[in-house]
PDB file of C-alpha atoms in Angstrom:
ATOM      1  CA  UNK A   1     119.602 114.395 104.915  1.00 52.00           C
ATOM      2  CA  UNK A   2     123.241 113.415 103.832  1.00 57.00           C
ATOM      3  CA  UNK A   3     124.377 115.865 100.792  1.00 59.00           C
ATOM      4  CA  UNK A   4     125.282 114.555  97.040  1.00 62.00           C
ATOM      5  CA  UNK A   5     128.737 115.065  97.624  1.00 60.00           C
ATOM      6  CA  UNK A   6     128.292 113.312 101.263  1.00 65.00           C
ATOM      7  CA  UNK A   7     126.834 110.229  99.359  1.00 71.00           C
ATOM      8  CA  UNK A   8     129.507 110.304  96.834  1.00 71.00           C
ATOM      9  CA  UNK A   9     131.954 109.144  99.415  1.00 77.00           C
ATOM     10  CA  UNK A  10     129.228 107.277 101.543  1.00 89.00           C
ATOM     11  CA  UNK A  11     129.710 103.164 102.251  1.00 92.00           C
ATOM     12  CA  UNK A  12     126.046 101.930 102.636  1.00 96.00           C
ATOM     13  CA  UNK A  13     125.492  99.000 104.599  1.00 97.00           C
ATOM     14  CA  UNK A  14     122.376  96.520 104.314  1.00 97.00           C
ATOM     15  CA  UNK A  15     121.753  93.080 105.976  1.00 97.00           C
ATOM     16  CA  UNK A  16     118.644  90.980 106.519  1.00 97.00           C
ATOM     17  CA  UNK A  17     117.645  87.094 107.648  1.00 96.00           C
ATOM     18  CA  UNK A  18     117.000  83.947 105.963  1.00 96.00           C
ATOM     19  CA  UNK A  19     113.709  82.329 107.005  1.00 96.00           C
ATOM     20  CA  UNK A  20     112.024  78.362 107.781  1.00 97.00           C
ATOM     21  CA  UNK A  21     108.409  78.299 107.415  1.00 97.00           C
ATOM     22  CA  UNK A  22     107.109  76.606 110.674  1.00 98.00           C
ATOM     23  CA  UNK A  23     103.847  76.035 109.755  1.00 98.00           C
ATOM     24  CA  UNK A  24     101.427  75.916 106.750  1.00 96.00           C
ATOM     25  CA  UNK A  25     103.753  75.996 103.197  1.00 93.00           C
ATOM     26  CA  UNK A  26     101.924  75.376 100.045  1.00 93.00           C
ATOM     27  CA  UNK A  27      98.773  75.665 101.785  1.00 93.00           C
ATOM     28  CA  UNK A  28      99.541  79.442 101.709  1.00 90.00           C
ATOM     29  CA  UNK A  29      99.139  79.400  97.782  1.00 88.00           C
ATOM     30  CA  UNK A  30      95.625  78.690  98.892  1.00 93.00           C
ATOM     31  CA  UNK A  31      94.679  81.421 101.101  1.00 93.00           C
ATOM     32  CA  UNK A  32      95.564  79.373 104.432  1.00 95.00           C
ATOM     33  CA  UNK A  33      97.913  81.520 106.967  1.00 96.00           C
ATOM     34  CA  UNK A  34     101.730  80.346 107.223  1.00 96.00           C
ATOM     35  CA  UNK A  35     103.754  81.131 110.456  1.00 98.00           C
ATOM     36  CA  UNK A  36     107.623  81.762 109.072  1.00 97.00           C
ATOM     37  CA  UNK A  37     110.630  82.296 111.473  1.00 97.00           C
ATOM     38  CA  UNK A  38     113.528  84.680 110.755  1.00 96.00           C
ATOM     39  CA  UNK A  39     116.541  83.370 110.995  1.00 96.00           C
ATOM     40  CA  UNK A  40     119.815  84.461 112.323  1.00 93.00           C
ATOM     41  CA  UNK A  41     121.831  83.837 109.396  1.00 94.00           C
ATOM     42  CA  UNK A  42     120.807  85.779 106.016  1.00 95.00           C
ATOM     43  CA  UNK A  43     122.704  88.228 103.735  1.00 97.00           C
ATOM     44  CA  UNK A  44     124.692  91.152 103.682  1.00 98.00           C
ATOM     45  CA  UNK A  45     125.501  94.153 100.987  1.00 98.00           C
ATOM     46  CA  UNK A  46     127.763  96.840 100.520  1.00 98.00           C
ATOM     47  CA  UNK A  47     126.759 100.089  98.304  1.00 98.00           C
ATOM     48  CA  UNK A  48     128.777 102.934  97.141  1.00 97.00           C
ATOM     49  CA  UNK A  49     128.370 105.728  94.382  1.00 96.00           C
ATOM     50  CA  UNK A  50     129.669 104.563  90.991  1.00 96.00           C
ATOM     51  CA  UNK A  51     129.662 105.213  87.198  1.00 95.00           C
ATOM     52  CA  UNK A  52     127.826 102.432  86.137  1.00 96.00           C
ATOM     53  CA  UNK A  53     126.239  99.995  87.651  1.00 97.00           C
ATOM     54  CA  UNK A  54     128.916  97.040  89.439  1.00 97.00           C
ATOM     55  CA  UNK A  55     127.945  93.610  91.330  1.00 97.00           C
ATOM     56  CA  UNK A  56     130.797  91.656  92.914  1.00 97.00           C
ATOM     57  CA  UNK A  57     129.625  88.084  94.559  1.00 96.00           C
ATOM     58  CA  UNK A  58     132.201  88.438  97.810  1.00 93.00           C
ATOM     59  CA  UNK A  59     135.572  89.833  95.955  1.00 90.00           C
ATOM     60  CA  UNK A  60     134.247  87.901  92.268  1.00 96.00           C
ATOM     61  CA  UNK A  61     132.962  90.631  89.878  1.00 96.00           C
ATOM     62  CA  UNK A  62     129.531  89.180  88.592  1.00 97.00           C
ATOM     63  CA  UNK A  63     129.442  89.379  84.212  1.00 96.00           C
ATOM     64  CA  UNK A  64     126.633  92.378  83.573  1.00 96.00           C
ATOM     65  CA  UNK A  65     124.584  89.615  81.774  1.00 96.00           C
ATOM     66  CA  UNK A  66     124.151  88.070  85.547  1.00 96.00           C
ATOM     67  CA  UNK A  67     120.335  88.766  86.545  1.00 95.00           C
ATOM     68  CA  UNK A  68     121.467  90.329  89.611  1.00 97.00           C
ATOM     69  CA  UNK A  69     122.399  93.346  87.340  1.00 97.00           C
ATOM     70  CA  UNK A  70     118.658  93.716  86.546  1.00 96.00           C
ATOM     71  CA  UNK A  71     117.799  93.008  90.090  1.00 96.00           C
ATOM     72  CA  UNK A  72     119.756  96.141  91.053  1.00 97.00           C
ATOM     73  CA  UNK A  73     118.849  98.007  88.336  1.00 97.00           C
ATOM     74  CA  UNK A  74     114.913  97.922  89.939  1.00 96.00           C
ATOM     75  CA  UNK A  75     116.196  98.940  93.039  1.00 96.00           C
ATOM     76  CA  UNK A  76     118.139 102.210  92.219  1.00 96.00           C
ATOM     77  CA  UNK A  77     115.054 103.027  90.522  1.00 96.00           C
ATOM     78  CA  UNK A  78     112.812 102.579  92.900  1.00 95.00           C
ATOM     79  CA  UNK A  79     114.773 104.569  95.781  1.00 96.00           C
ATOM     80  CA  UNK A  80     115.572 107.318  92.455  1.00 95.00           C
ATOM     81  CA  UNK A  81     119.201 106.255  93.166  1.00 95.00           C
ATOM     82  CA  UNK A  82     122.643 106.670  91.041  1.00 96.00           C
ATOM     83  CA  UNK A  83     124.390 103.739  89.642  1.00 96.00           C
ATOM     84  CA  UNK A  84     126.238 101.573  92.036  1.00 97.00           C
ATOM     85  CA  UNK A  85     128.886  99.256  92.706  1.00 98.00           C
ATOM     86  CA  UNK A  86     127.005  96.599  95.328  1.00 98.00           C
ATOM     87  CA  UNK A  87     129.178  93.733  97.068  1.00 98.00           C
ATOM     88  CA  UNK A  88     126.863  90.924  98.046  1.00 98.00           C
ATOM     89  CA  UNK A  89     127.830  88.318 100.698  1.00 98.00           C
ATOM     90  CA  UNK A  90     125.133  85.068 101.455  1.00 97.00           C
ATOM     91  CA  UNK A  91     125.538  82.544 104.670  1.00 95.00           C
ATOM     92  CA  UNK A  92     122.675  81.098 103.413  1.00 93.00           C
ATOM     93  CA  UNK A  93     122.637  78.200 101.033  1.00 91.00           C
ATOM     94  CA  UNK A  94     120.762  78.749  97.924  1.00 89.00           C
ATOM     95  CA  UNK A  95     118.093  77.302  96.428  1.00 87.00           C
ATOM     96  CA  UNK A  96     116.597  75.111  99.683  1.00 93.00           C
ATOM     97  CA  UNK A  97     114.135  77.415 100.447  1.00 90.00           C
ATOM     98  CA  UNK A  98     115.236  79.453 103.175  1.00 95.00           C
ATOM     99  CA  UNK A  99     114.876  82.200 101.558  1.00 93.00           C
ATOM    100  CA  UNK A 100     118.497  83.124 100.062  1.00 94.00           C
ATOM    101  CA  UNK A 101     117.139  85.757  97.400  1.00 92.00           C
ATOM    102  CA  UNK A 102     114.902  87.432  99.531  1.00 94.00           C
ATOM    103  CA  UNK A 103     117.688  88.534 101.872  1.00 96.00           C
ATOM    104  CA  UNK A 104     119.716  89.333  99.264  1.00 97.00           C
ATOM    105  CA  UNK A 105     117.271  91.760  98.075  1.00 97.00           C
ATOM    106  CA  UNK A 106     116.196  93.290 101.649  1.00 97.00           C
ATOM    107  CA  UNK A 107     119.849  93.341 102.570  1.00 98.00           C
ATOM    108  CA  UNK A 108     121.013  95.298  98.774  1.00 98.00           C
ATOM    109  CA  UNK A 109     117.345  97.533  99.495  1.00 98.00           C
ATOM    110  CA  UNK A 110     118.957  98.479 102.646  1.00 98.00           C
ATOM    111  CA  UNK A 111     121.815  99.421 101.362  1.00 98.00           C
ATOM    112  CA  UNK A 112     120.522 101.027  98.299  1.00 97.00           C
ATOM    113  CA  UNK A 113     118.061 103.090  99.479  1.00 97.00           C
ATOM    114  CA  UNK A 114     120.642 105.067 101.803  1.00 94.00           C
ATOM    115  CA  UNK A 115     122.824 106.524  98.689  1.00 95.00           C
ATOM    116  CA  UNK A 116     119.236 107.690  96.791  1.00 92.00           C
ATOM    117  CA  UNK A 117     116.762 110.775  97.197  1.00 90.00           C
ATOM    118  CA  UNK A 118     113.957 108.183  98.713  1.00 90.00           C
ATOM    119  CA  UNK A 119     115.326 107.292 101.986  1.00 88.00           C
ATOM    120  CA  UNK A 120     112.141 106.653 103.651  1.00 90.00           C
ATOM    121  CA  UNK A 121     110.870 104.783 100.850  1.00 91.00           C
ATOM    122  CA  UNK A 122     109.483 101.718 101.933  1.00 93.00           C
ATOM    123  CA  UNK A 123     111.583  98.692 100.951  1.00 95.00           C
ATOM    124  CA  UNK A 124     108.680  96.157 100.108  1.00 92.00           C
ATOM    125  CA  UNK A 125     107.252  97.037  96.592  1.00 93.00           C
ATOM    126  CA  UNK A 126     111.594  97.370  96.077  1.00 95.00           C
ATOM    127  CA  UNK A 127     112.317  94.097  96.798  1.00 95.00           C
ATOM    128  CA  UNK A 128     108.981  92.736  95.534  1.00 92.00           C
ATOM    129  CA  UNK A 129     110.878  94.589  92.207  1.00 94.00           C
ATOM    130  CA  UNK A 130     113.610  92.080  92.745  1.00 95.00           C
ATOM    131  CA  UNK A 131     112.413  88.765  93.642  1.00 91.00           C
ATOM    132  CA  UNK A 132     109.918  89.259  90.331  1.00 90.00           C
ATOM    133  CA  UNK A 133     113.742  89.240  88.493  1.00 92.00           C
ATOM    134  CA  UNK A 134     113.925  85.425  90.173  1.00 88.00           C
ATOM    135  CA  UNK A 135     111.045  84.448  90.619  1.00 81.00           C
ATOM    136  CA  UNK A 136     108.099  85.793  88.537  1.00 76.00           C
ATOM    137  CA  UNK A 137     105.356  85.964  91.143  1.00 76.00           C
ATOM    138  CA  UNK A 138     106.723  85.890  94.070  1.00 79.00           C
ATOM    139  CA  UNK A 139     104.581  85.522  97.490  1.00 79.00           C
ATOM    140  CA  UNK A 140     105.997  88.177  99.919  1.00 84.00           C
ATOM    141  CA  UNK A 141     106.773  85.444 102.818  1.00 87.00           C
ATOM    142  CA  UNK A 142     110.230  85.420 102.396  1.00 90.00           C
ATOM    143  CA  UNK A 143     110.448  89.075 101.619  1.00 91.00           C
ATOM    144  CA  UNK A 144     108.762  89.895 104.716  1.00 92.00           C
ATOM    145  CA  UNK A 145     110.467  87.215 106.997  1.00 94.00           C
ATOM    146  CA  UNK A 146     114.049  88.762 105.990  1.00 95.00           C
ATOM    147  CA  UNK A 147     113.089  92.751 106.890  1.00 94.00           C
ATOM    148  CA  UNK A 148     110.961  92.033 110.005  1.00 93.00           C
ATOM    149  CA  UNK A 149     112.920  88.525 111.738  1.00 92.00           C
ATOM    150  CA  UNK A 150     111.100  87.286 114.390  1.00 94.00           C
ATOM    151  CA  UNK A 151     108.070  85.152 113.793  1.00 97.00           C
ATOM    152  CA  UNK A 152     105.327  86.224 111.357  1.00 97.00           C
ATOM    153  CA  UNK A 153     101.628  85.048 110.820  1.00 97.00           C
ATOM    154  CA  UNK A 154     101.748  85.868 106.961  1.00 94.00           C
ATOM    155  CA  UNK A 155      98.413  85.850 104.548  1.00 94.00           C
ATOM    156  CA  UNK A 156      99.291  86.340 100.708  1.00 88.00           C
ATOM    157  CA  UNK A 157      98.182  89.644 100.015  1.00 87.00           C
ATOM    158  CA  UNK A 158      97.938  90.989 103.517  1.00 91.00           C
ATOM    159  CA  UNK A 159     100.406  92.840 105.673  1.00 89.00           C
ATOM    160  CA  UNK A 160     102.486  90.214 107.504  1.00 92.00           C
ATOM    161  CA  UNK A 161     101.407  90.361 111.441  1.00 95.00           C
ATOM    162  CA  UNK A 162     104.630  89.933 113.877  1.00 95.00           C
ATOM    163  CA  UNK A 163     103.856  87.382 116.896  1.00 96.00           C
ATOM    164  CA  UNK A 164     104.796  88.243 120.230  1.00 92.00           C
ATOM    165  CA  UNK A 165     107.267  84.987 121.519  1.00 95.00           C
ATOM    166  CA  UNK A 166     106.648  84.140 124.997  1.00 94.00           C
ATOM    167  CA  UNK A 167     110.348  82.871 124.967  1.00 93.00           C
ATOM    168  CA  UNK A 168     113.424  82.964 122.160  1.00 94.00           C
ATOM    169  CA  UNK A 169     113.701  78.965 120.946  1.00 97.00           C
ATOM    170  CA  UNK A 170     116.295  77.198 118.828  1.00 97.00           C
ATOM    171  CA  UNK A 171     115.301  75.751 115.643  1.00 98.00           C
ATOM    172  CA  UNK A 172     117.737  73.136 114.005  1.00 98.00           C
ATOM    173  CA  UNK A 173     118.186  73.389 110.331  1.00 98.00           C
ATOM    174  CA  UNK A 174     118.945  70.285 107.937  1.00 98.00           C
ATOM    175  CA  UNK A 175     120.414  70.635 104.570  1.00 97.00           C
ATOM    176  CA  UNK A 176     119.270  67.011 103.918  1.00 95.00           C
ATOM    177  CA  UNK A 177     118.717  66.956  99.996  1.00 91.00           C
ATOM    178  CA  UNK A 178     119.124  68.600  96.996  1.00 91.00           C
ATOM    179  CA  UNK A 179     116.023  71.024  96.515  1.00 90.00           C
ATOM    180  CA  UNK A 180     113.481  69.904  93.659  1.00 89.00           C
ATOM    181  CA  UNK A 181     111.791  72.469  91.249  1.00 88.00           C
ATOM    182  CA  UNK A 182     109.298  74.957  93.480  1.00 85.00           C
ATOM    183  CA  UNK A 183     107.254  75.519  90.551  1.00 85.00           C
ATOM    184  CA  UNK A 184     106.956  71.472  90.061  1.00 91.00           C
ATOM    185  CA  UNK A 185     106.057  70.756  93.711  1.00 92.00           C
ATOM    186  CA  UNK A 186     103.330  73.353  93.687  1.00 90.00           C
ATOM    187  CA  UNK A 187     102.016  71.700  90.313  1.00 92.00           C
ATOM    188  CA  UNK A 188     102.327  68.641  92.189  1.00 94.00           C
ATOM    189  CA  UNK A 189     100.430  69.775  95.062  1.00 95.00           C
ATOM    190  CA  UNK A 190      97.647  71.763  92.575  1.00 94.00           C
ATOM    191  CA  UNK A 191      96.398  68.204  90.771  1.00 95.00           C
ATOM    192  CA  UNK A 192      96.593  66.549  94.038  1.00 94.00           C
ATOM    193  CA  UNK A 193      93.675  69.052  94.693  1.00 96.00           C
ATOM    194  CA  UNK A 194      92.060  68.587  91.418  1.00 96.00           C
ATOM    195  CA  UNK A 195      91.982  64.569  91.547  1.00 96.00           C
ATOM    196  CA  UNK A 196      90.006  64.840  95.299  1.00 97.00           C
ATOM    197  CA  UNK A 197      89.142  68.625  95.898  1.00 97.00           C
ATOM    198  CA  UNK A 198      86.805  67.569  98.858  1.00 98.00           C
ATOM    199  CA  UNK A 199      89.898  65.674 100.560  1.00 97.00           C
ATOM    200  CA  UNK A 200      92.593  68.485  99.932  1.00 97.00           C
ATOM    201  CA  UNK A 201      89.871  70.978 101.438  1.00 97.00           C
ATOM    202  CA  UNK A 202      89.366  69.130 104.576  1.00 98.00           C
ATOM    203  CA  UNK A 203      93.731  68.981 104.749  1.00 98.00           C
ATOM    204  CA  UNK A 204      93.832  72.958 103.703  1.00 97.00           C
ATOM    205  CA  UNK A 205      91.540  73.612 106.834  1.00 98.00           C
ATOM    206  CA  UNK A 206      93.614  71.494 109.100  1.00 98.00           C
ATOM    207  CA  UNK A 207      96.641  73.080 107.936  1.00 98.00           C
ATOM    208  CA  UNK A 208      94.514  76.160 108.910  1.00 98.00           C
ATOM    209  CA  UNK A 209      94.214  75.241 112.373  1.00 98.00           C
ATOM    210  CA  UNK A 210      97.507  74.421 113.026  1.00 99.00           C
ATOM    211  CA  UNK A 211      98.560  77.845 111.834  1.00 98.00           C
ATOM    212  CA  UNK A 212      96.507  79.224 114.336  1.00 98.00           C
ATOM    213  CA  UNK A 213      97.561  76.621 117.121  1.00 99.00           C
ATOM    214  CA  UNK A 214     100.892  77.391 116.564  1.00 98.00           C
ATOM    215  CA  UNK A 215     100.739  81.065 116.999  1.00 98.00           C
ATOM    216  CA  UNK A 216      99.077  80.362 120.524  1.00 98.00           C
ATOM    217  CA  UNK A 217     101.754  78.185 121.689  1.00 98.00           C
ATOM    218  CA  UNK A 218     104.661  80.926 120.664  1.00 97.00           C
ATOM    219  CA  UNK A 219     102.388  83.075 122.533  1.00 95.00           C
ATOM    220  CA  UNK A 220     102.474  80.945 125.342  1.00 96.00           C
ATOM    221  CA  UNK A 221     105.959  79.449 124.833  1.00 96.00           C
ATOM    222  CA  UNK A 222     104.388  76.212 124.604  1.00 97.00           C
ATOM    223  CA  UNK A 223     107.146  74.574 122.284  1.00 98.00           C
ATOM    224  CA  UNK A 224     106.072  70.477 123.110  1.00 98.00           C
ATOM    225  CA  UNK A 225     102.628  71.750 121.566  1.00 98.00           C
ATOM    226  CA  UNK A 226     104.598  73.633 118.676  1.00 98.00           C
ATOM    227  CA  UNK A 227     106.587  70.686 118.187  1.00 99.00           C
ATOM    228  CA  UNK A 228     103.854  68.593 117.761  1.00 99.00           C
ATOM    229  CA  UNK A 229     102.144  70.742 115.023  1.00 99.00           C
ATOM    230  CA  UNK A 230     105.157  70.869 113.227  1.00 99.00           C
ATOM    231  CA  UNK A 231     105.366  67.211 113.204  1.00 98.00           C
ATOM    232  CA  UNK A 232     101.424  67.077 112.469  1.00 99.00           C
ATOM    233  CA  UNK A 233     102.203  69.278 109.079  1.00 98.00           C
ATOM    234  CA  UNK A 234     104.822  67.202 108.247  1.00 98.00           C
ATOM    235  CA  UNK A 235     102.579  63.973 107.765  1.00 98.00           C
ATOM    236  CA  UNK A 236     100.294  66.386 105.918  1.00 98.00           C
ATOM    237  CA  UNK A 237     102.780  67.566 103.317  1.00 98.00           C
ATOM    238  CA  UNK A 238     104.104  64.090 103.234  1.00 97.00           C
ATOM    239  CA  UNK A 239     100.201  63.077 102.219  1.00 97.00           C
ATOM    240  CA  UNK A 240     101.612  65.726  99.399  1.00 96.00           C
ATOM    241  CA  UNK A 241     104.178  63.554  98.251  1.00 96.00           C
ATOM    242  CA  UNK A 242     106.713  66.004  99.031  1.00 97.00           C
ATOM    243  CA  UNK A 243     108.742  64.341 100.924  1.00 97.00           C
ATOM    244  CA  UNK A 244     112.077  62.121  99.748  1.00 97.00           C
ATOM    245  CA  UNK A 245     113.786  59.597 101.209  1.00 97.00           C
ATOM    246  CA  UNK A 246     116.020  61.636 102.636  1.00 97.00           C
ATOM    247  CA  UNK A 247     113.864  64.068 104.704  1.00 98.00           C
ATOM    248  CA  UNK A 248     112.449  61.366 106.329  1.00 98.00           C
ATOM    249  CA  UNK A 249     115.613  60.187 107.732  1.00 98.00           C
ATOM    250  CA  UNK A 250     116.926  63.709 108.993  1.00 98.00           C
ATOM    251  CA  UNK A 251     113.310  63.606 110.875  1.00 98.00           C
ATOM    252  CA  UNK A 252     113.870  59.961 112.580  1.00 98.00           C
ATOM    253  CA  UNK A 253     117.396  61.146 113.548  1.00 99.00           C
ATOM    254  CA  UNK A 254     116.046  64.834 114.906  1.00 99.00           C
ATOM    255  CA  UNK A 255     113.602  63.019 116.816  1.00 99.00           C
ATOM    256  CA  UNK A 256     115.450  60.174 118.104  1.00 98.00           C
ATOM    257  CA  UNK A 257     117.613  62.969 118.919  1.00 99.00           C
ATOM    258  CA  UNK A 258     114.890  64.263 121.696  1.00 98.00           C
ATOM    259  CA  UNK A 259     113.592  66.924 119.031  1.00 99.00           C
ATOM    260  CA  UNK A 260     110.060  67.914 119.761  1.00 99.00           C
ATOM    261  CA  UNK A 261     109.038  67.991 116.493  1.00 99.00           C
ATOM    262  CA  UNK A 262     110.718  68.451 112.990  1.00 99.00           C
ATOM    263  CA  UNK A 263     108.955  68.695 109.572  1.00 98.00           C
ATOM    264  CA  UNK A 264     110.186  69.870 106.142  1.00 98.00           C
ATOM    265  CA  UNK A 265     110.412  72.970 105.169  1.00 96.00           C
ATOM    266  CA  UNK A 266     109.325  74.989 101.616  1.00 92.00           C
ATOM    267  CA  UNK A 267     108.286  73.125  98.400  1.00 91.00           C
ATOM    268  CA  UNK A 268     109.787  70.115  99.512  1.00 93.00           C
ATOM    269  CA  UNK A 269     111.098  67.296  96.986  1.00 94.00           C
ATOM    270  CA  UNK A 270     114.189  67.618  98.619  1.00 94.00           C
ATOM    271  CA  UNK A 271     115.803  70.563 100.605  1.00 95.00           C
ATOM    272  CA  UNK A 272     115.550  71.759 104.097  1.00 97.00           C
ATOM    273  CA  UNK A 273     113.674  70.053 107.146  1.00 98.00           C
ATOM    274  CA  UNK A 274     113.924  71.846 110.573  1.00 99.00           C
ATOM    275  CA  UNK A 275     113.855  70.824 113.921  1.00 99.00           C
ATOM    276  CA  UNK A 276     112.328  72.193 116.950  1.00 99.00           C
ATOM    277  CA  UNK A 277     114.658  70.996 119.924  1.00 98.00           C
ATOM    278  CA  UNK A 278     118.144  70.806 121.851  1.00 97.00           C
ATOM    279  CA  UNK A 279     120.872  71.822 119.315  1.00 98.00           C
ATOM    280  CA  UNK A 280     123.497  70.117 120.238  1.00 98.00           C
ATOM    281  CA  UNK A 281     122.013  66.120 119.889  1.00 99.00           C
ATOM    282  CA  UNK A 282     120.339  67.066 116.781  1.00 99.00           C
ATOM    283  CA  UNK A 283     122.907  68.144 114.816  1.00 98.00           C
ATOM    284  CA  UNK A 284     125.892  65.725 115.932  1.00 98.00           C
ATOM    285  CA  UNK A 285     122.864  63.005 115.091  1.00 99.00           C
ATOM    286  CA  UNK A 286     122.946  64.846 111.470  1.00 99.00           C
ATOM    287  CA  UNK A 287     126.824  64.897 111.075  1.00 98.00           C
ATOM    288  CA  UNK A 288     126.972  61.238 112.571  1.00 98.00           C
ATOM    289  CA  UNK A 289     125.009  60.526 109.138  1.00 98.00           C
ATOM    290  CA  UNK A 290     126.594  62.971 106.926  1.00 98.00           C
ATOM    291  CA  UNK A 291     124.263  65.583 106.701  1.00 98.00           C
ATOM    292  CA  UNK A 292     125.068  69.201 106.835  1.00 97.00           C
ATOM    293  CA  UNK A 293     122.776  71.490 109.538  1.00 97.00           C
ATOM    294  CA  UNK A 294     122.700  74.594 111.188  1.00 97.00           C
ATOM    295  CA  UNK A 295     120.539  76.164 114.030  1.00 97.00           C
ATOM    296  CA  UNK A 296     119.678  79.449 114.814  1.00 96.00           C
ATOM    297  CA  UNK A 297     118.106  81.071 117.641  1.00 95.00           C
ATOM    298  CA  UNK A 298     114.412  82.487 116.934  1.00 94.00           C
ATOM    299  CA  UNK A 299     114.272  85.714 118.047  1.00 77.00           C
ATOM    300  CA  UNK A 300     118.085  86.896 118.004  1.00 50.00           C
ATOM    301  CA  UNK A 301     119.530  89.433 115.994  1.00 46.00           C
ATOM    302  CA  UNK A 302     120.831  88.306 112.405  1.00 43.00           C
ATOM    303  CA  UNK A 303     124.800  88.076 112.158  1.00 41.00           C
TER     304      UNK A 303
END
């Protein structure tokens, strides 16, 4: 165990994934399994010892009225830690649910928990700590997605349980709107159930079985059969009204684009869709039509 005055002059480093649900979003406020993908890209954070607590966004001191002051303030109490000065860097975007905040936190726990007397603390209840700061309630997907990568079969309330990938696959990301209200979209989504609750049943338990389809074709590296699911969800949440406009023409283009399947992904209302498939087509078919993508490799270490 390092020594106070080691810790004094100790640089603590933290970094942790985004994450794409695959399969079964919204439906997981419901009880219904989601399968969510780390991905390569995510956060990182930088800790030292310091008189009072210090966030800078990249080289831009943050004012201490910025929420991320509170944020850390949860976390050096959890891990019983000193103030600290904590430099936070994001290759995410924010906001189109891919789980920016959530790295943030798991990469600053990281760090965090290094400089204080807890160091085998686990991070979890920490960064639950922290995502309450932005979220009020949050569900522990993203959370779990950016400490564990890989791909996770995730009930609310229950330990995430990592899959075992037959094969490492590429997953295409499309920044193809700009992200509606979570909190609306779920409300959305809840009086969609409360105008036919027989009918949204019936699409909760379908959602249900694609889950569990899905996780036996990663186990099988079956990724026509994932792609199809995905694509299966996607008319699903689109039954939601969650999709725009825009989503549905980063699809067409993914798929004309040989993906094997592509659906949107989070609350929906705008943000992300992702694409199972061939990087290279699928994202010059984005650019060709000005929108912005990314892919990352599922099952890869996060840079």
């Amino acid at each position: 165990m390092s020594s106070s005055r080691e810790k004094a002059n100790m640089v603590s480093l933290g970094q942790a994934r985004g994450k794409a649900i695959l399969l079964g979003e919204h439906a997981v406020v419901y009880g219904v399994p989601a399968l969510v993908a780390g991905l390569e890209v995510g956060a990182r954070a930088r800790a030292t010892i310091a008189s009072e607590l210090a966030v800078d966004w990249v080289d831009e001191r943050l004012p201490a009225s910025d929420p991320l002051y509170e944020a850390l303030a949860r976390l050096t109490a959890a891990f019983n830690a000193p103030p600290v000065h904590l430099r936070l860097e994001l290759a995410l975007p924010s906001g189109m649910g891919l789980g920016a905040s959530a790295a943030l936190g798991v990469a600053a726990a990281r760090a965090v928990r290094e400089l204080g007397t807890r160091p085998s603390e686990p991070l979890s209840p920490a960064v639950d700590a922290w995502e309450r700061v932005f979220h009020g309630n949050p569900s522990g997907v993203d959370a779990a997605a950016a400490e564990l990568g890989g791909v996770l079969r995730f009930v609310r309330g229950e330990k995430p349980v990592p899959l075992e990938l037959k094969t490492s696959f590429d997953l295409c990301v499309c920044l193809a709107a700009p992200p509606a209200s979570t909190k609306e979209m779920v409300e959305q989504v809840r009086r969609g159930r409360d105008q036919d609750p027989a009918a949204f049943q019936a699409k909760l338990d379908e959602i249900g079985q694609l889950v569990d389809a899905g996780a036996l074709a990663l186990s099988s590296g079956d990724l026509d059969h994932l792609g199809a699911l995905m694509s299966r969800n996607h008319e699903i949440l689109r039954s939601f009204q969650l999709s725009t406009g825009e989503l549905e023409k980063a699809r067409e283009l993914a798929l004309e684009a040989g993906a094997l399947g592509a659906k949107l992904t989070g609350s929906g209302g705008g943000g992300a869709l992702i694409a199972l498939g061939d990087p290279g087509p699928i994202l010059s078919a984005w650019k060709t039509q000005g929108f912005d993508g990314f892919c990352s490799r599922i099952g890869g270490s996060p840079t």
